[in-house]
């Protein structure tokens, strides 16, 4: 309880992640910060948080999502598009089922209200089609239930990607389409 949380996006690209984690922990104790709660993301297939000296792994959608691809069923405006299009509803259903079955209390749920990084990767983005506030609420409710059931009270986390990541089309802030629906 009361431990500061530090999240590392890609610990596997640190020269010596285990030694780095140990240095951070020691430095936090030396400076009076106290014991750190070190987490890392599942970005780019990473999962071995124990080996690197981290306390847990957090899901960072859209990473590790491999279901609901519908690129062959939507009309593309760019004939040269080489990215991927996913059915947001199918993704939510798969994630909710996965959360119900989860047993690892140190794998923290992550949710995303929507995602479309075509602006950052023209012609090659990943788009989650037909995201709705209702589907996001179902995913978030399942994530909250999961962490409530598995994690110790002081370690009940659900992570949201993202509050205002407009360049990747994921945000909770009000907009013209949904108003305050995702808030």
PDB file of N, CA and C in Angstrom, residues 2-4 27-36:
ATOM      1  N   UNK A   2       0.483   2.209  -0.791  1.00  0.00           N
ATOM      2  CA  UNK A   2       1.223   3.462  -0.844  1.00  0.00           C
ATOM      3  C   UNK A   2       2.508   3.415  -1.647  1.00  0.00           C
ATOM      4  N   UNK A   3       2.730   2.356  -2.393  1.00  0.00           N
ATOM      5  CA  UNK A   3       3.957   2.251  -3.194  1.00  0.00           C
ATOM      6  C   UNK A   3       3.786   3.020  -4.495  1.00  0.00           C
ATOM      7  N   UNK A   4       4.778   3.825  -4.881  1.00  0.00           N
ATOM      8  CA  UNK A   4       4.707   4.488  -6.187  1.00  0.00           C
ATOM      9  C   UNK A   4       4.793   3.453  -7.310  1.00  0.00           C
ATOM     10  N   UNK A  27      17.680   3.034  -5.527  1.00  0.00           N
ATOM     11  CA  UNK A  27      17.682   4.504  -5.543  1.00  0.00           C
ATOM     12  C   UNK A  27      16.408   5.064  -4.907  1.00  0.00           C
ATOM     13  N   UNK A  28      15.275   4.444  -5.168  1.00  0.00           N
ATOM     14  CA  UNK A  28      14.016   4.893  -4.567  1.00  0.00           C
ATOM     15  C   UNK A  28      14.074   4.763  -3.045  1.00  0.00           C
ATOM     16  N   UNK A  29      14.642   3.664  -2.557  1.00  0.00           N
ATOM     17  CA  UNK A  29      14.774   3.494  -1.104  1.00  0.00           C
ATOM     18  C   UNK A  29      15.737   4.532  -0.530  1.00  0.00           C
ATOM     19  N   UNK A  30      16.886   4.729  -1.209  1.00  0.00           N
ATOM     20  CA  UNK A  30      17.904   5.684  -0.729  1.00  0.00           C
ATOM     21  C   UNK A  30      17.374   7.108  -0.633  1.00  0.00           C
ATOM     22  N   UNK A  31      16.545   7.498  -1.560  1.00  0.00           N
ATOM     23  CA  UNK A  31      16.041   8.882  -1.606  1.00  0.00           C
ATOM     24  C   UNK A  31      14.768   9.090  -0.803  1.00  0.00           C
ATOM     25  N   UNK A  32      14.288   8.025  -0.147  1.00  0.00           N
ATOM     26  CA  UNK A  32      13.105   8.155   0.678  1.00  0.00           C
ATOM     27  C   UNK A  32      11.785   7.967  -0.051  1.00  0.00           C
ATOM     28  N   UNK A  33      11.843   7.599  -1.318  1.00  0.00           N
ATOM     29  CA  UNK A  33      10.623   7.352  -2.072  1.00  0.00           C
ATOM     30  C   UNK A  33       9.943   6.089  -1.546  1.00  0.00           C
ATOM     31  N   UNK A  34      10.742   5.126  -1.150  1.00  0.00           N
ATOM     32  CA  UNK A  34      10.226   3.856  -0.640  1.00  0.00           C
ATOM     33  C   UNK A  34      10.296   2.766  -1.674  1.00  0.00           C
ATOM     34  N   UNK A  35       9.526   1.723  -1.428  1.00  0.00           N
ATOM     35  CA  UNK A  35       9.518   0.578  -2.331  1.00  0.00           C
ATOM     36  C   UNK A  35       8.696   0.888  -3.574  1.00  0.00           C
ATOM     37  N   UNK A  36       9.284   0.621  -4.732  1.00  0.00           N
ATOM     38  CA  UNK A  36       8.579   0.827  -5.996  1.00  0.00           C
ATOM     39  C   UNK A  36       7.727  -0.393  -6.340  1.00  0.00           C
TER      40      UNK A  36
END
